[in-house]
């Protein structure tokens, strides 16, 4: 019994020492200017679309994202977290004879401010701007019209939006990031008469900080 108590005490002390050392390492990393790379998946939709005289709510579509980021300490637990990300947005719709699938690619530039609630956990929020790269839409309307389009003429070339989320550092180098994003402006131009189409959704990614 005495031996078991000694072993248990030793494991507890070792565990506490390891945790303290990990927190010290993370705290030291948080005080440095660092850059990293990130990739992951997102689940986006485009709000409501008007088709053949009716209004439909779009379903979410899975996309890919990847890019670079910086972690620049500001003091007091705050950090400036700019990013440049390639991201696929879009939506799906299959209802009452309307069958559409749209994938739109952007370069997103989030300008985020983070607060490190603990050495490992960061809460962040801020504005972002999206620059249109390409789009591909396929599908059919209830009136029999169907086809495929890659024309970006009707799409807004840049959009203002915002993001809010959490980041967690598994190690000083490896982190996970979860966020909600939305555009404040509609994805299509004024003369298209689709005022409720706005990109929004969730993203989850894995990052490596150098």
GROMACS .gro file of N, CA, C and O in nm, residues 65 118 132 166 178 208:
model
   24
   65UNK      N    1  -0.995   2.545  -4.734
   65UNK     CA    2  -0.926   2.671  -4.709
   65UNK      C    3  -0.781   2.644  -4.672
   65UNK      O    4  -0.749   2.541  -4.612
  118UNK      N    5  -0.598   3.214  -2.175
  118UNK     CA    6  -0.498   3.132  -2.108
  118UNK      C    7  -0.380   3.124  -2.204
  118UNK      O    8  -0.393   3.166  -2.320
  132UNK      N    9  -1.272   3.821  -5.493
  132UNK     CA   10  -1.321   3.714  -5.578
  132UNK      C   11  -1.212   3.662  -5.671
  132UNK      O   12  -1.141   3.739  -5.734
  166UNK      N   13  -1.228   3.095  -3.189
  166UNK     CA   14  -1.137   3.049  -3.085
  166UNK      C   15  -1.019   2.978  -3.148
  166UNK      O   16  -1.033   2.907  -3.248
  178UNK      N   17  -1.122   2.747  -3.476
  178UNK     CA   18  -1.263   2.736  -3.515
  178UNK      C   19  -1.323   2.876  -3.518
  178UNK      O   20  -1.299   2.956  -3.427
  208UNK      N   21   0.017   2.539  -3.814
  208UNK     CA   22   0.152   2.514  -3.764
  208UNK      C   23   0.224   2.648  -3.757
  208UNK      O   24   0.239   2.717  -3.859
   0.00000   0.00000   0.00000
